mmCIF file of C-alpha atoms and ligand atoms in Angstrom:
data_model
loop_
_atom_site.group_PDB
_atom_site.id
_atom_site.type_symbol
_atom_site.label_atom_id
_atom_site.label_comp_id
_atom_site.label_asym_id
_atom_site.label_seq_id
_atom_site.Cartn_x
_atom_site.Cartn_y
_atom_site.Cartn_z
ATOM 1 C CA UNK A 18 90.412 105.625 59.651
ATOM 2 C CA UNK A 19 88.954 102.607 61.381
ATOM 3 C CA UNK A 20 89.978 103.882 64.676
ATOM 4 C CA UNK A 21 87.204 106.451 64.562
ATOM 5 C CA UNK A 22 84.763 103.808 64.234
ATOM 6 C CA UNK A 23 83.282 103.189 67.723
ATOM 7 C CA UNK A 24 83.154 99.658 69.154
ATOM 8 C CA UNK A 25 79.906 97.778 70.878
ATOM 9 C CA UNK A 26 81.015 99.527 74.253
ATOM 10 C CA UNK A 27 81.091 102.961 72.683
ATOM 11 C CA UNK A 28 84.917 103.259 72.758
ATOM 12 C CA UNK A 29 87.333 104.133 70.216
ATOM 13 C CA UNK A 30 89.195 100.601 70.072
ATOM 14 C CA UNK A 31 92.645 101.290 68.884
ATOM 15 C CA UNK A 32 92.535 105.225 69.552
ATOM 16 C CA UNK A 33 95.564 105.661 72.114
ATOM 17 C CA UNK A 34 94.670 106.951 75.416
ATOM 18 C CA UNK A 35 97.578 109.230 76.068
ATOM 19 C CA UNK A 36 99.899 110.736 73.511
ATOM 20 C CA UNK A 37 102.975 112.673 73.660
ATOM 21 C CA UNK A 38 104.392 115.107 71.159
ATOM 22 C CA UNK A 39 107.862 116.385 71.183
ATOM 23 C CA UNK A 40 107.223 119.472 69.121
ATOM 24 C CA UNK A 41 110.535 119.751 67.421
ATOM 25 C CA UNK A 42 111.815 121.750 64.251
ATOM 26 C CA UNK A 43 110.534 125.325 64.962
ATOM 27 C CA UNK A 44 113.899 126.666 64.368
ATOM 28 C CA UNK A 45 114.500 124.991 61.096
ATOM 29 C CA UNK A 46 110.806 125.878 59.941
ATOM 30 C CA UNK A 47 111.757 129.641 60.389
ATOM 31 C CA UNK A 48 115.439 129.289 58.785
ATOM 32 C CA UNK A 49 113.769 127.569 55.614
ATOM 33 C CA UNK A 50 111.630 130.726 55.300
ATOM 34 C CA UNK A 51 114.769 133.256 56.088
ATOM 35 C CA UNK A 52 112.788 134.323 59.302
ATOM 36 C CA UNK A 53 114.117 134.618 62.593
ATOM 37 C CA UNK A 54 113.922 131.390 65.145
ATOM 38 C CA UNK A 55 111.210 133.266 66.931
ATOM 39 C CA UNK A 56 108.868 133.125 63.970
ATOM 40 C CA UNK A 57 109.135 129.394 64.092
ATOM 41 C CA UNK A 58 108.484 129.359 67.828
ATOM 42 C CA UNK A 59 105.215 131.378 67.117
ATOM 43 C CA UNK A 60 103.956 128.950 64.510
ATOM 44 C CA UNK A 61 104.733 126.173 66.838
ATOM 45 C CA UNK A 62 102.446 127.730 69.347
ATOM 46 C CA UNK A 63 99.614 128.427 67.079
ATOM 47 C CA UNK A 64 99.956 124.529 65.730
ATOM 48 C CA UNK A 65 99.934 123.494 69.196
ATOM 49 C CA UNK A 66 96.714 125.362 69.986
ATOM 50 C CA UNK A 67 95.387 123.385 67.061
ATOM 51 C CA UNK A 68 96.444 120.193 67.531
ATOM 52 C CA UNK A 69 95.647 120.012 71.319
ATOM 53 C CA UNK A 70 91.848 121.078 70.177
ATOM 54 C CA UNK A 71 91.934 118.281 67.796
ATOM 55 C CA UNK A 72 93.223 115.673 70.172
ATOM 56 C CA UNK A 73 90.348 116.830 72.455
ATOM 57 C CA UNK A 74 87.830 116.759 69.884
ATOM 58 C CA UNK A 75 88.612 113.051 68.729
ATOM 59 C CA UNK A 76 88.299 111.744 72.172
ATOM 60 C CA UNK A 77 92.259 111.522 72.990
ATOM 61 C CA UNK A 78 92.176 111.302 77.041
ATOM 62 C CA UNK A 79 95.879 112.578 77.598
ATOM 63 C CA UNK A 80 97.861 114.857 75.690
ATOM 64 C CA UNK A 81 101.417 115.437 76.797
ATOM 65 C CA UNK A 82 103.430 118.049 74.929
ATOM 66 C CA UNK A 83 107.302 119.032 75.358
ATOM 67 C CA UNK A 84 107.499 122.722 75.224
ATOM 68 C CA UNK A 85 110.685 123.653 77.172
ATOM 69 C CA UNK A 86 113.259 121.113 78.426
ATOM 70 C CA UNK A 87 115.556 121.376 81.291
ATOM 71 C CA UNK A 88 118.476 121.620 78.609
ATOM 72 C CA UNK A 89 116.521 124.619 76.688
ATOM 73 C CA UNK A 90 118.058 127.144 79.275
ATOM 74 C CA UNK A 91 121.288 126.507 76.995
ATOM 75 C CA UNK A 92 119.773 128.632 74.318
ATOM 76 C CA UNK A 93 120.738 132.393 73.660
ATOM 77 C CA UNK A 94 119.179 134.755 76.046
ATOM 78 C CA UNK A 95 117.023 136.337 73.466
ATOM 79 C CA UNK A 96 115.488 133.086 72.470
ATOM 80 C CA UNK A 97 114.807 132.200 75.782
ATOM 81 C CA UNK A 98 113.044 135.430 76.468
ATOM 82 C CA UNK A 99 110.931 135.284 73.431
ATOM 83 C CA UNK A 100 109.868 131.640 74.419
ATOM 84 C CA UNK A 101 108.822 132.996 78.063
ATOM 85 C CA UNK A 102 106.763 135.720 76.663
ATOM 86 C CA UNK A 103 105.392 133.242 74.219
ATOM 87 C CA UNK A 104 104.306 130.959 76.957
ATOM 88 C CA UNK A 105 102.441 133.939 78.976
ATOM 89 C CA UNK A 106 101.062 135.084 75.884
ATOM 90 C CA UNK A 107 99.539 131.514 74.639
ATOM 91 C CA UNK A 108 98.350 130.560 78.210
ATOM 92 C CA UNK A 109 96.210 133.835 78.440
ATOM 93 C CA UNK A 110 94.677 133.182 74.931
ATOM 94 C CA UNK A 111 94.363 129.677 75.198
ATOM 95 C CA UNK A 112 92.231 130.075 78.690
ATOM 96 C CA UNK A 113 89.055 130.209 76.451
ATOM 97 C CA UNK A 114 89.934 127.159 74.535
ATOM 98 C CA UNK A 115 90.231 124.873 77.983
ATOM 99 C CA UNK A 116 86.986 126.180 79.141
ATOM 100 C CA UNK A 117 85.109 125.476 75.734
ATOM 101 C CA UNK A 118 86.951 121.969 75.162
ATOM 102 C CA UNK A 119 86.743 121.157 78.926
ATOM 103 C CA UNK A 120 90.371 120.519 78.868
ATOM 104 C CA UNK A 121 92.395 120.140 82.183
ATOM 105 C CA UNK A 122 95.645 121.404 82.187
ATOM 106 C CA UNK A 123 98.796 120.545 84.373
ATOM 107 C CA UNK A 124 102.226 121.594 84.055
ATOM 108 C CA UNK A 125 105.045 118.798 84.194
ATOM 109 C CA UNK A 126 108.392 120.317 85.376
ATOM 110 C CA UNK A 127 109.998 122.622 87.708
ATOM 111 C CA UNK A 128 108.132 125.856 87.627
ATOM 112 C CA UNK A 129 110.478 127.609 90.303
ATOM 113 C CA UNK A 130 112.661 128.683 87.394
ATOM 114 C CA UNK A 131 110.196 130.728 85.760
ATOM 115 C CA UNK A 132 109.462 134.620 86.304
ATOM 116 C CA UNK A 133 106.947 135.209 89.247
ATOM 117 C CA UNK A 134 104.552 136.207 86.519
ATOM 118 C CA UNK A 135 104.700 133.204 84.539
ATOM 119 C CA UNK A 136 104.353 130.982 87.720
ATOM 120 C CA UNK A 137 101.106 132.939 88.621
ATOM 121 C CA UNK A 138 99.915 132.395 85.276
ATOM 122 C CA UNK A 139 100.667 128.630 85.422
ATOM 123 C CA UNK A 140 99.058 128.431 88.920
ATOM 124 C CA UNK A 141 95.981 130.182 87.624
ATOM 125 C CA UNK A 142 95.659 128.032 84.451
ATOM 126 C CA UNK A 143 95.960 124.746 86.557
ATOM 127 C CA UNK A 144 93.492 125.848 89.221
ATOM 128 C CA UNK A 145 91.006 127.081 86.728
ATOM 129 C CA UNK A 146 90.799 124.289 84.538
ATOM 130 C CA UNK A 147 91.035 121.709 87.692
ATOM 131 C CA UNK A 148 87.237 120.979 87.197
ATOM 132 C CA UNK A 149 87.370 120.294 83.763
ATOM 133 C CA UNK A 150 86.526 116.556 82.988
ATOM 134 C CA UNK A 151 87.694 116.312 79.396
ATOM 135 C CA UNK A 152 91.044 115.751 78.104
ATOM 136 C CA UNK A 153 94.007 116.385 80.298
ATOM 137 C CA UNK A 154 96.515 118.247 78.617
ATOM 138 C CA UNK A 155 100.077 118.120 80.369
ATOM 139 C CA UNK A 156 102.617 120.811 79.244
ATOM 140 C CA UNK A 157 106.098 119.908 79.862
ATOM 141 C CA UNK A 158 107.869 123.235 80.750
ATOM 142 C CA UNK A 159 111.478 122.972 82.325
ATOM 143 C CA UNK A 160 111.018 119.384 82.008
ATOM 144 C CA UNK A 161 113.467 116.760 82.111
ATOM 145 C CA UNK A 162 112.811 112.973 82.397
ATOM 146 C CA UNK A 163 116.110 112.347 84.465
ATOM 147 C CA UNK A 164 115.095 115.413 86.642
ATOM 148 C CA UNK A 165 111.756 114.101 87.293
ATOM 149 C CA UNK A 166 112.952 110.591 88.403
ATOM 150 C CA UNK A 167 115.529 112.377 90.327
ATOM 151 C CA UNK A 168 113.088 114.431 92.132
ATOM 152 C CA UNK A 169 111.010 111.406 92.744
ATOM 153 C CA UNK A 170 113.856 109.512 94.119
ATOM 154 C CA UNK A 171 114.546 112.487 96.549
ATOM 155 C CA UNK A 172 110.619 112.338 97.678
ATOM 156 C CA UNK A 173 110.866 108.668 98.179
ATOM 157 C CA UNK A 174 114.029 109.207 100.340
ATOM 158 C CA UNK A 175 112.224 111.608 102.396
ATOM 159 C CA UNK A 176 109.335 109.372 103.167
ATOM 160 C CA UNK A 177 111.747 106.532 103.889
ATOM 161 C CA UNK A 178 113.813 109.269 106.234
ATOM 162 C CA UNK A 179 110.573 110.068 107.924
ATOM 163 C CA UNK A 180 109.501 106.368 108.127
ATOM 164 C CA UNK A 181 106.087 106.945 106.213
ATOM 165 C CA UNK A 182 107.569 103.955 104.035
ATOM 166 C CA UNK A 183 109.843 101.063 104.346
ATOM 167 C CA UNK A 184 112.268 99.667 101.735
ATOM 168 C CA UNK A 185 110.018 96.956 101.012
ATOM 169 C CA UNK A 186 107.297 99.507 99.790
ATOM 170 C CA UNK A 187 109.352 100.737 96.947
ATOM 171 C CA UNK A 188 108.384 99.526 93.630
ATOM 172 C CA UNK A 189 107.481 100.579 90.182
ATOM 173 C CA UNK A 190 104.157 101.711 91.234
ATOM 174 C CA UNK A 191 105.444 103.919 94.069
ATOM 175 C CA UNK A 192 107.936 105.425 91.746
ATOM 176 C CA UNK A 193 105.211 106.257 89.202
ATOM 177 C CA UNK A 194 103.389 107.833 91.788
ATOM 178 C CA UNK A 195 105.987 110.161 92.693
ATOM 179 C CA UNK A 196 106.377 111.635 89.036
ATOM 180 C CA UNK A 197 104.842 114.609 87.795
ATOM 181 C CA UNK A 198 102.308 112.504 85.892
ATOM 182 C CA UNK A 199 101.073 110.567 88.878
ATOM 183 C CA UNK A 200 97.761 108.817 88.273
ATOM 184 C CA UNK A 201 97.993 108.945 84.577
ATOM 185 C CA UNK A 202 98.432 106.060 82.231
ATOM 186 C CA UNK A 203 101.834 105.702 80.331
ATOM 187 C CA UNK A 204 101.651 107.404 77.026
ATOM 188 C CA UNK A 205 100.603 104.757 74.314
ATOM 189 C CA UNK A 206 102.148 106.758 71.142
ATOM 190 C CA UNK A 207 104.832 109.258 71.248
ATOM 191 C CA UNK A 208 105.436 111.245 67.937
ATOM 192 C CA UNK A 209 108.260 113.264 67.017
ATOM 193 C CA UNK A 210 108.418 115.457 63.995
ATOM 194 C CA UNK A 211 111.398 117.008 62.600
ATOM 195 C CA UNK A 212 113.231 113.908 61.569
ATOM 196 C CA UNK A 213 115.424 113.380 64.844
ATOM 197 C CA UNK A 214 114.924 109.887 66.066
ATOM 198 C CA UNK A 215 115.267 110.239 69.708
ATOM 199 C CA UNK A 216 113.549 111.044 72.959
ATOM 200 C CA UNK A 217 115.524 113.817 74.331
ATOM 201 C CA UNK A 218 114.811 113.353 77.866
ATOM 202 C CA UNK A 219 111.110 113.378 77.141
ATOM 203 C CA UNK A 220 109.032 110.870 79.752
ATOM 204 C CA UNK A 221 111.790 108.530 80.199
ATOM 205 C CA UNK A 222 110.174 106.296 82.892
ATOM 206 C CA UNK A 223 106.700 106.784 81.331
ATOM 207 C CA UNK A 224 107.797 105.814 77.485
ATOM 208 C CA UNK A 225 109.234 101.992 78.335
ATOM 209 C CA UNK A 226 106.417 100.776 76.282
ATOM 210 C CA UNK A 227 105.269 103.714 74.265
ATOM 211 C CA UNK A 228 105.189 103.051 70.400
ATOM 212 C CA UNK A 229 107.261 105.606 68.783
ATOM 213 C CA UNK A 230 106.181 107.447 65.545
ATOM 214 C CA UNK A 231 108.995 109.809 63.930
ATOM 215 C CA UNK A 232 107.957 112.346 61.113
ATOM 216 C CA UNK A 233 110.104 113.973 58.451
ATOM 217 C CA UNK A 234 108.523 117.301 58.697
ATOM 218 C CA UNK A 235 108.994 120.322 60.994
ATOM 219 C CA UNK A 236 106.189 120.795 63.841
ATOM 220 C CA UNK A 237 104.572 124.086 62.187
ATOM 221 C CA UNK A 238 103.722 121.833 59.405
ATOM 222 C CA UNK A 239 102.352 118.880 61.455
ATOM 223 C CA UNK A 240 98.545 118.683 60.440
ATOM 224 C CA UNK A 241 95.678 117.222 61.879
ATOM 225 C CA UNK A 242 95.958 114.654 58.985
ATOM 226 C CA UNK A 243 99.502 113.635 60.322
ATOM 227 C CA UNK A 244 98.015 113.264 63.379
ATOM 228 C CA UNK A 245 95.394 110.716 61.772
ATOM 229 C CA UNK A 246 98.180 109.179 60.184
ATOM 230 C CA UNK A 247 100.037 108.516 63.265
ATOM 231 C CA UNK A 248 96.963 107.186 65.141
ATOM 232 C CA UNK A 249 96.596 104.706 61.890
ATOM 233 C CA UNK A 250 99.927 103.742 62.208
ATOM 234 C CA UNK A 251 99.642 102.951 66.065
ATOM 235 C CA UNK A 252 96.627 100.919 65.467
ATOM 236 C CA UNK A 253 98.252 98.647 63.145
ATOM 237 C CA UNK A 254 100.946 97.963 65.624
ATOM 238 C CA UNK A 255 100.952 94.801 67.744
ATOM 239 C CA UNK A 256 101.793 95.741 71.329
ATOM 240 C CA UNK A 257 103.212 93.099 73.255
ATOM 241 C CA UNK A 258 104.588 94.595 76.553
ATOM 242 C CA UNK A 259 107.493 91.996 76.488
ATOM 243 C CA UNK A 260 104.915 89.184 76.099
ATOM 244 C CA UNK A 261 104.659 87.213 72.766
HETATM 245 C C1 LIG B 29 112.067 122.796 69.549
HETATM 246 O O1 LIG B 29 112.189 123.429 68.385
HETATM 247 C C2 LIG B 29 110.869 123.628 70.229
HETATM 248 C C3 LIG B 29 111.007 124.346 71.486
HETATM 249 C C4 LIG B 29 112.338 124.230 72.096
HETATM 250 C C5 LIG B 29 109.904 125.279 71.839
HETATM 251 C C6 LIG B 29 108.616 124.352 71.599
HETATM 252 C C7 LIG B 29 107.626 125.469 72.017
HETATM 253 C C8 LIG B 29 106.469 125.670 71.322
HETATM 254 C C9 LIG B 29 105.941 124.951 70.377
HETATM 255 C C10 LIG B 29 105.616 126.735 71.718
HETATM 256 C C11 LIG B 29 104.248 126.456 72.298
HETATM 257 C C12 LIG B 29 104.216 126.013 73.413
HETATM 258 C C13 LIG B 29 103.409 126.518 74.314
HETATM 259 C C14 LIG B 29 103.288 126.012 75.753
HETATM 260 C C15 LIG B 29 102.784 127.846 74.171
HETATM 261 P P1 LIG B 29 113.704 123.731 68.070
HETATM 262 O O2 LIG B 29 113.549 125.445 68.176
HETATM 263 O O3 LIG B 29 114.679 123.054 68.666
HETATM 264 O O4 LIG B 29 113.497 123.708 66.711
HETATM 265 P P2 LIG B 29 115.049 123.301 65.582
HETATM 266 O O5 LIG B 29 115.334 122.019 66.162
HETATM 267 O O6 LIG B 29 114.583 123.420 64.126
HETATM 268 O O7 LIG B 29 116.002 124.433 65.863
#
């Protein structure tokens, strides 16, 4: 793991600053064991807590996880209700992790669709972890890349209408500044377990030059060792950003 070695300036040379993870395969993990899908989500939440702590420990600066997409509302009501309860439970339990690990939490997505209780919890977590200076943990919930860009376009249109900006001011930087991830670097590495080879509306704008690594295993089985492997693979890639 040569990325663990520090260079002379004390930085992890090839360690990605920002990792995105599509936590996929919970349902299949449960099915394989003859368990209800909810058991897979529970195992996925436990694994999320473990991997988030590990990322913080090894010095990842930003971690973005895809927990619930704008399209996930199409699932059976029972599964949605279970996931909402799991989010509440997780957020309550993980508060101590955020403090201990100095993790700052942000939620990406439209929070208004959640219950008043969950919205309150989300606000509390964001507020109480605001002062933390360690890893930034973005939890994408009721998030969709297209919805995010559409919202950014609307905000920019309002500024234009109110004459706060001119058409000439609209550029890529301005668009980035109107996304949920404003002020953050784009993900260097996006990991998707479960064998599916697509982004599924995750960080569409921000992933323009992300390195993509797919794993043929299910999210609850994704281990710290698998993350090490992904980082090793990332470190061996030649990122050219359109150059030569
Ligand atoms: C995708 O697997 C996973 C989800 C839609 C839910 C992800 C949620 C967690 C991992 C819970 C933890 C998150 C927080 C913030 C507490 P799937 O159900 O689509 O799996 P399948 O494709 O095998 O059916």
